[in-house]
CSV table of N, CA and C in Angstrom, one decimal:
chain,number,residue,atom,x,y,z
A,1,MET,N,39.2,-28.7,62.5
A,1,MET,CA,39.8,-29.7,61.6
A,1,MET,C,40.7,-29.1,60.6
A,2,SER,N,40.4,-27.9,60.2
A,2,SER,CA,41.2,-27.3,59.2
A,2,SER,C,42.6,-26.9,59.8
A,3,ILE,N,42.6,-26.6,61.1
A,3,ILE,CA,43.8,-26.2,61.7
A,3,ILE,C,44.8,-27.4,61.8
A,4,ARG,N,44.2,-28.6,62.1
A,4,ARG,CA,45.1,-29.8,62.1
A,4,ARG,C,45.7,-30.0,60.7
A,5,HIS,N,44.8,-29.9,59.7
A,5,HIS,CA,45.3,-30.1,58.4
A,5,HIS,C,46.4,-29.2,58.0
A,6,TRP,N,46.3,-28.0,58.5
A,6,TRP,CA,47.3,-26.9,58.2
A,6,TRP,C,48.6,-27.2,58.9
A,7,ARG,N,48.5,-27.8,60.1
A,7,ARG,CA,49.7,-28.1,60.8
A,7,ARG,C,50.3,-29.4,60.3
A,8,ALA,N,49.6,-30.2,59.8
A,8,ALA,CA,50.1,-31.5,59.3
A,8,ALA,C,50.7,-31.4,57.9
A,9,ALA,N,50.4,-30.3,57.2
A,9,ALA,CA,50.9,-30.1,55.9
A,9,ALA,C,52.4,-30.1,55.8
A,10,PRO,N,53.1,-29.4,56.6
A,10,PRO,CA,54.6,-29.4,56.4
A,10,PRO,C,55.2,-30.8,56.6
A,11,GLY,N,54.6,-31.6,57.4
A,11,GLY,CA,55.1,-33.0,57.6
A,11,GLY,C,54.9,-33.9,56.4
A,12,ASN,N,53.8,-33.6,55.7
A,12,ASN,CA,53.5,-34.4,54.6
A,12,ASN,C,54.1,-33.9,53.2
A,13,LEU,N,54.8,-32.9,53.2
A,13,LEU,CA,55.4,-32.3,52.0
A,13,LEU,C,56.4,-33.3,51.4
A,14,ALA,N,57.1,-34.1,52.1
A,14,ALA,CA,58.1,-35.0,51.6
A,14,ALA,C,57.4,-36.1,50.8
A,15,ARG,N,56.1,-36.4,51.2
A,15,ARG,CA,55.4,-37.5,50.6
A,15,ARG,C,54.6,-37.0,49.4
A,16,VAL,N,54.5,-35.7,49.2
A,16,VAL,CA,53.6,-35.2,48.2
A,16,VAL,C,54.4,-35.3,46.8
A,17,ARG,N,53.7,-35.7,45.8
A,17,ARG,CA,54.3,-35.8,44.5
A,17,ARG,C,54.4,-34.4,43.9
A,18,LEU,N,55.5,-34.0,43.4
A,18,LEU,CA,55.7,-32.7,42.8
A,18,LEU,C,55.5,-32.7,41.3
A,19,VAL,N,54.8,-31.8,40.8
A,19,VAL,CA,54.5,-31.8,39.4
A,19,VAL,C,55.1,-30.4,38.9
A,20,LEU,N,56.1,-30.5,38.0
A,20,LEU,CA,56.8,-29.3,37.6
A,20,LEU,C,56.0,-28.5,36.5
A,21,ALA,N,55.4,-29.3,35.6
A,21,ALA,CA,54.6,-28.6,34.5
A,21,ALA,C,53.3,-29.4,34.4
A,22,GLN,N,52.2,-28.7,34.3
A,22,GLN,CA,50.9,-29.3,34.1
A,22,GLN,C,50.5,-29.3,32.7
A,23,GLY,N,49.5,-30.0,32.3
A,23,GLY,CA,49.0,-29.9,31.0
A,23,GLY,C,48.5,-28.6,30.5
A,24,ARG,N,48.1,-27.8,31.5
A,24,ARG,CA,47.6,-26.4,31.1
A,24,ARG,C,48.8,-25.5,30.7
A,25,ALA,N,49.9,-25.7,31.2
A,25,ALA,CA,51.1,-24.9,30.8
A,25,ALA,C,51.4,-25.1,29.4
A,26,ARG,N,51.3,-26.3,28.8
A,26,ARG,CA,51.5,-26.5,27.4
A,26,ARG,C,50.5,-25.8,26.6
A,27,ARG,N,49.3,-26.0,27.0
A,27,ARG,CA,48.2,-25.3,26.3
A,27,ARG,C,48.4,-23.8,26.3
A,28,GLY,N,48.8,-23.3,27.4
A,28,GLY,CA,49.0,-21.8,27.5
A,28,GLY,C,50.1,-21.4,26.5
A,29,TRP,N,51.2,-22.2,26.4
A,29,TRP,CA,52.3,-21.8,25.5
A,29,TRP,C,51.8,-21.9,24.1
A,30,VAL,N,51.0,-22.9,23.7
A,30,VAL,CA,50.5,-23.0,22.4
A,30,VAL,C,49.5,-21.8,22.1
A,31,VAL,N,48.7,-21.4,23.1
A,31,VAL,CA,47.8,-20.3,22.9
A,31,VAL,C,48.6,-19.0,22.7
A,32,TRP,N,49.7,-18.8,23.5
A,32,TRP,CA,50.5,-17.6,23.4
A,32,TRP,C,51.2,-17.6,22.0
A,33,CYS,N,51.7,-18.7,21.5
A,33,CYS,CA,52.3,-18.7,20.2
A,33,CYS,C,51.3,-18.4,19.1
A,34,ALA,N,50.1,-19.0,19.3
A,34,ALA,CA,49.0,-18.7,18.3
A,34,ALA,C,48.6,-17.2,18.3
A,35,LEU,N,48.6,-16.6,19.5
A,35,LEU,CA,48.3,-15.2,19.6
A,35,LEU,C,49.4,-14.3,19.0
A,36,VAL,N,50.7,-14.7,19.2
A,36,VAL,CA,51.8,-14.0,18.6
A,36,VAL,C,51.7,-14.1,17.1
A,37,VAL,N,51.5,-15.3,16.6
A,37,VAL,CA,51.4,-15.5,15.1
A,37,VAL,C,50.2,-14.7,14.6
A,38,ALA,N,49.1,-14.7,15.2
A,38,ALA,CA,47.9,-13.9,14.8
A,38,ALA,C,48.3,-12.4,14.8
A,39,ALA,N,49.0,-12.0,15.9
A,39,ALA,CA,49.3,-10.5,15.9
A,39,ALA,C,50.3,-10.2,14.8
A,40,LEU,N,51.2,-11.1,14.5
A,40,LEU,CA,52.2,-10.8,13.4
A,40,LEU,C,51.5,-10.8,12.1
A,41,LEU,N,50.5,-11.7,11.9
A,41,LEU,CA,49.8,-11.7,10.6
A,41,LEU,C,48.9,-10.4,10.5
A,42,ALA,N,48.3,-10.0,11.6
A,42,ALA,CA,47.5,-8.8,11.6
A,42,ALA,C,48.4,-7.6,11.3
A,43,GLY,N,49.6,-7.5,12.0
A,43,GLY,CA,50.5,-6.4,11.7
A,43,GLY,C,51.0,-6.4,10.3
A,44,ALA,N,51.3,-7.6,9.7
A,44,ALA,CA,51.7,-7.6,8.3
A,44,ALA,C,50.6,-7.1,7.4
A,45,ALA,N,49.4,-7.6,7.7
A,45,ALA,CA,48.3,-7.1,6.8
A,45,ALA,C,48.0,-5.6,6.9
A,46,GLY,N,48.1,-5.2,8.2
A,46,GLY,CA,47.9,-3.7,8.4
A,46,GLY,C,49.0,-2.9,7.7
A,47,SER,N,50.3,-3.4,7.8
A,47,SER,CA,51.4,-2.7,7.2
A,47,SER,C,51.2,-2.7,5.7
A,48,HIS,N,50.8,-3.9,5.1
A,48,HIS,CA,50.6,-4.0,3.7
A,48,HIS,C,49.6,-2.9,3.2
A,49,LEU,N,48.4,-2.9,3.9
A,49,LEU,CA,47.4,-1.9,3.5
A,49,LEU,C,47.9,-0.5,3.7
A,50,TYR,N,48.6,-0.2,4.7
A,50,TYR,CA,49.1,1.2,4.9
A,50,TYR,C,50.0,1.6,3.8
A,51,TRP,N,51.0,0.7,3.5
A,51,TRP,CA,52.0,1.1,2.5
A,51,TRP,C,51.4,1.1,1.1
A,52,ARG,N,50.4,0.2,0.9
A,52,ARG,CA,49.7,0.2,-0.4
A,52,ARG,C,49.0,1.6,-0.6
A,53,GLU,N,48.3,2.1,0.4
A,53,GLU,CA,47.7,3.4,0.4
A,53,GLU,C,48.7,4.5,0.2
A,54,ARG,N,49.8,4.4,0.9
A,54,ARG,CA,50.9,5.5,0.8
A,54,ARG,C,51.5,5.4,-0.6
A,55,LEU,N,51.7,4.3,-1.2
A,55,LEU,CA,52.4,4.2,-2.4
A,55,LEU,C,51.6,4.3,-3.7
A,56,ALA,N,50.2,4.2,-3.5
A,56,ALA,CA,49.3,4.3,-4.6
A,56,ALA,C,49.5,5.6,-5.4
A,57,PRO,N,49.6,6.8,-4.8
A,57,PRO,CA,49.9,8.0,-5.6
A,57,PRO,C,51.2,7.9,-6.4
A,58,LEU,N,52.2,7.3,-5.7
A,58,LEU,CA,53.5,7.2,-6.4
A,58,LEU,C,53.4,6.3,-7.6
A,59,GLN,N,52.6,5.2,-7.5
A,59,GLN,CA,52.5,4.3,-8.6
A,59,GLN,C,51.7,5.0,-9.8
A,60,ARG,N,50.7,5.8,-9.4
A,60,ARG,CA,50.0,6.6,-10.4
A,60,ARG,C,51.0,7.6,-11.1
A,61,GLN,N,51.9,8.2,-10.3
A,61,GLN,CA,52.8,9.1,-10.9
A,61,GLN,C,53.8,8.4,-11.9
A,62,VAL,N,54.2,7.2,-11.5
A,62,VAL,CA,55.1,6.4,-12.3
A,62,VAL,C,54.4,6.1,-13.7
A,63,VAL,N,53.1,5.7,-13.6
A,63,VAL,CA,52.3,5.4,-14.8
A,63,VAL,C,52.2,6.7,-15.6
A,64,ALA,N,51.9,7.8,-15.0
A,64,ALA,CA,51.8,9.1,-15.7
A,64,ALA,C,53.1,9.5,-16.3
A,65,LEU,N,54.2,9.2,-15.7
A,65,LEU,CA,55.5,9.6,-16.2
A,65,LEU,C,55.8,8.7,-17.5
A,66,LYS,N,55.5,7.4,-17.4
A,66,LYS,CA,55.7,6.6,-18.5
A,66,LYS,C,54.8,7.0,-19.7
A,67,GLU,N,53.6,7.4,-19.4
A,67,GLU,CA,52.7,7.9,-20.5
A,67,GLU,C,53.3,9.2,-21.1
A,68,LEU,N,53.8,10.1,-20.2
A,68,LEU,CA,54.4,11.4,-20.6
A,68,LEU,C,55.6,11.1,-21.5
A,69,GLN,N,56.4,10.1,-21.1
A,69,GLN,CA,57.6,9.8,-21.9
A,69,GLN,C,57.1,9.3,-23.3
A,70,GLN,N,56.1,8.5,-23.3
A,70,GLN,CA,55.6,8.0,-24.6
A,70,GLN,C,55.1,9.1,-25.5
A,71,LEU,N,54.3,10.0,-24.8
A,71,LEU,CA,53.8,11.2,-25.5
A,71,LEU,C,54.9,12.1,-26.1
A,72,GLN,N,55.9,12.3,-25.3
A,72,GLN,CA,57.1,13.1,-25.7
A,72,GLN,C,57.8,12.5,-26.9
A,73,GLN,N,57.9,11.2,-26.8
A,73,GLN,CA,58.6,10.5,-28.0
A,73,GLN,C,57.7,10.6,-29.2
A,74,GLY,N,56.4,10.5,-29.1
A,74,GLY,CA,55.5,10.6,-30.2
A,74,GLY,C,55.6,12.1,-30.7
A,75,LEU,N,55.6,13.0,-29.8
A,75,LEU,CA,55.8,14.4,-30.3
A,75,LEU,C,57.1,14.7,-31.0
A,76,GLU,N,58.1,14.1,-30.5
A,76,GLU,CA,59.4,14.3,-31.2
A,76,GLU,C,59.4,13.6,-32.6
A,77,GLN,N,58.8,12.5,-32.7
A,77,GLN,CA,58.7,11.8,-34.0
A,77,GLN,C,57.8,12.7,-34.9
A,78,SER,N,56.8,13.2,-34.4
A,78,SER,CA,55.9,14.1,-35.2
A,78,SER,C,56.7,15.3,-35.7
A,79,ARG,N,57.5,15.9,-34.8
A,79,ARG,CA,58.3,17.1,-35.2
A,79,ARG,C,59.3,16.7,-36.3
A,80,LEU,N,59.9,15.5,-36.1
A,80,LEU,CA,60.9,15.1,-37.1
A,80,LEU,C,60.2,14.9,-38.4
A,81,GLN,N,59.0,14.2,-38.4
A,81,GLN,CA,58.3,14.0,-39.7
A,81,GLN,C,57.9,15.3,-40.3
A,82,LEU,N,57.5,16.3,-39.5
A,82,LEU,CA,57.2,17.6,-40.0
A,82,LEU,C,58.4,18.3,-40.7
A,83,ARG,N,59.6,18.2,-40.0
A,83,ARG,CA,60.8,18.8,-40.6
A,83,ARG,C,61.1,18.1,-41.9
A,84,VAL,N,61.0,16.8,-42.0
A,84,VAL,CA,61.3,16.1,-43.2
A,84,VAL,C,60.3,16.5,-44.3
A,85,SER,N,59.0,16.6,-43.9
A,85,SER,CA,58.0,17.0,-44.9
A,85,SER,C,58.3,18.4,-45.4
A,86,GLU,N,58.7,19.3,-44.5
A,86,GLU,CA,59.0,20.7,-44.9
A,86,GLU,C,60.2,20.7,-45.9
A,87,ALA,N,61.2,19.9,-45.5
A,87,ALA,CA,62.4,19.8,-46.3
A,87,ALA,C,62.1,19.3,-47.7
A,88,ARG,N,61.2,18.3,-47.8
A,88,ARG,CA,60.8,17.7,-49.1
A,88,ARG,C,60.1,18.8,-49.8
A,89,GLY,N,59.2,19.5,-49.1
A,89,GLY,CA,58.4,20.5,-49.8
A,89,GLY,C,59.3,21.6,-50.4
A,90,HIS,N,60.3,22.0,-49.6
A,90,HIS,CA,61.3,23.0,-50.1
A,90,HIS,C,62.1,22.5,-51.3
A,91,GLU,N,62.5,21.2,-51.2
A,91,GLU,CA,63.2,20.6,-52.3
A,91,GLU,C,62.4,20.5,-53.6
A,92,LEU,N,61.1,20.1,-53.4
A,92,LEU,CA,60.2,20.1,-54.6
A,92,LEU,C,59.9,21.4,-55.2
A,93,GLU,N,59.8,22.5,-54.3
A,93,GLU,CA,59.6,23.8,-54.8
A,93,GLU,C,60.9,24.3,-55.6
A,94,ARG,N,62.0,23.9,-55.1
A,94,ARG,CA,63.3,24.3,-55.8
A,94,ARG,C,63.4,23.6,-57.1
A,95,GLN,N,63.0,22.3,-57.2
A,95,GLN,CA,63.0,21.6,-58.4
A,95,GLN,C,62.0,22.1,-59.4
A,96,ILE,N,60.8,22.5,-58.9
A,96,ILE,CA,59.8,23.1,-59.8
A,96,ILE,C,60.3,24.4,-60.3
A,97,ASP,N,60.9,25.2,-59.5
A,97,ASP,CA,61.4,26.5,-60.0
A,97,ASP,C,62.5,26.2,-61.1
A,98,ALA,N,63.4,25.2,-60.8
A,98,ALA,CA,64.4,24.9,-61.8
A,98,ALA,C,63.8,24.4,-63.1
A,99,LEU,N,62.7,23.6,-63.0
A,99,LEU,CA,62.0,23.1,-64.2
A,99,LEU,C,61.3,24.2,-64.9
A,100,ASN,N,60.7,25.1,-64.2
A,100,ASN,CA,60.0,26.3,-64.8
A,100,ASN,C,61.1,27.2,-65.5
A,101,GLN,N,62.2,27.3,-64.9
A,101,GLN,CA,63.3,28.1,-65.6
A,101,GLN,C,63.7,27.5,-66.9
A,102,ARG,N,63.9,26.2,-66.8
A,102,ARG,CA,64.3,25.5,-68.0
A,102,ARG,C,63.2,25.5,-69.1
A,103,LEU,N,61.9,25.4,-68.6
A,103,LEU,CA,60.8,25.5,-69.6
A,103,LEU,C,60.8,26.9,-70.2
A,104,ARG,N,61.0,28.0,-69.5
A,104,ARG,CA,61.1,29.3,-70.0
A,104,ARG,C,62.2,29.4,-71.0
A,105,GLU,N,63.4,28.9,-70.7
A,105,GLU,CA,64.5,28.9,-71.6
A,105,GLU,C,64.2,28.2,-72.9
A,106,SER,N,63.6,27.0,-72.7
A,106,SER,CA,63.3,26.2,-73.9
A,106,SER,C,62.2,26.9,-74.8
A,107,GLN,N,61.3,27.6,-74.1
A,107,GLN,CA,60.3,28.3,-74.9
A,107,GLN,C,60.9,29.5,-75.6
A,108,ASP,N,61.9,30.2,-74.9
A,108,ASP,CA,62.6,31.3,-75.5
A,108,ASP,C,63.4,30.8,-76.8
A,109,GLU,N,64.0,29.6,-76.6
A,109,GLU,CA,64.8,29.1,-77.7
A,109,GLU,C,63.9,28.7,-78.9
A,110,LEU,N,62.7,28.1,-78.5
A,110,LEU,CA,61.8,27.7,-79.6
A,110,LEU,C,61.2,28.9,-80.3
A,111,THR,N,60.9,30.0,-79.5
A,111,THR,CA,60.5,31.2,-80.1
A,111,THR,C,61.5,31.8,-81.1
A,112,PHE,N,62.8,31.8,-80.6
A,112,PHE,CA,63.9,32.3,-81.4
A,112,PHE,C,64.0,31.5,-82.7
A,113,TYR,N,64.0,30.1,-82.6
A,113,TYR,CA,64.1,29.3,-83.8
A,113,TYR,C,62.9,29.6,-84.8
A,114,ARG,N,61.7,29.7,-84.2
A,114,ARG,CA,60.6,30.0,-85.1
A,114,ARG,C,60.7,31.3,-85.8
A,115,LYS,N,61.2,32.3,-85.1
A,115,LYS,CA,61.4,33.6,-85.7
A,115,LYS,C,62.5,33.6,-86.8
A,116,THR,N,63.5,32.9,-86.5
A,116,THR,CA,64.6,32.8,-87.5
A,116,THR,C,64.1,32.0,-88.7
A,117,ARG,N,63.4,31.0,-88.5
A,117,ARG,CA,62.9,30.2,-89.6
A,117,ARG,C,61.9,31.0,-90.5
A,118,ASP,N,61.0,31.7,-89.8
A,118,ASP,CA,60.0,32.6,-90.5
A,118,ASP,C,60.7,33.7,-91.2
A,119,ALA,N,61.8,34.2,-90.7
A,119,ALA,CA,62.6,35.3,-91.3
A,119,ALA,C,63.3,34.8,-92.6
A,120,LYS,N,63.7,33.6,-92.7
A,120,LYS,CA,64.4,33.0,-93.8
A,120,LYS,C,63.4,32.8,-94.9
A,121,ARG,N,62.2,32.6,-94.7
A,121,ARG,CA,61.3,32.4,-95.8
A,121,ARG,C,60.9,33.6,-96.4
């Protein structure tokens, strides 16, 4: 019986309804698209994690460099304040020396006037 069916098949091909795309083909396309999207998402997540790990030391270096720049600016300001303080100290010492010199001169004049006044008496 199967032989007859096999021989009769070519004659019946013109009467057979041809289906170019079945419902499964659409589902397969949707499944493939979903798999591609899932693979892209997994790749993006993996790439993000990889580059985050690779760039973490660089980010720490950037933060360290910013801190270093702030520390250097603070050091420079401290040095400038030290120079200003030293300059003020030197200026005050110079003024004190000048005042001491004037005090000695005034005391010498006072001593001279006292001696001349005592000598007149």
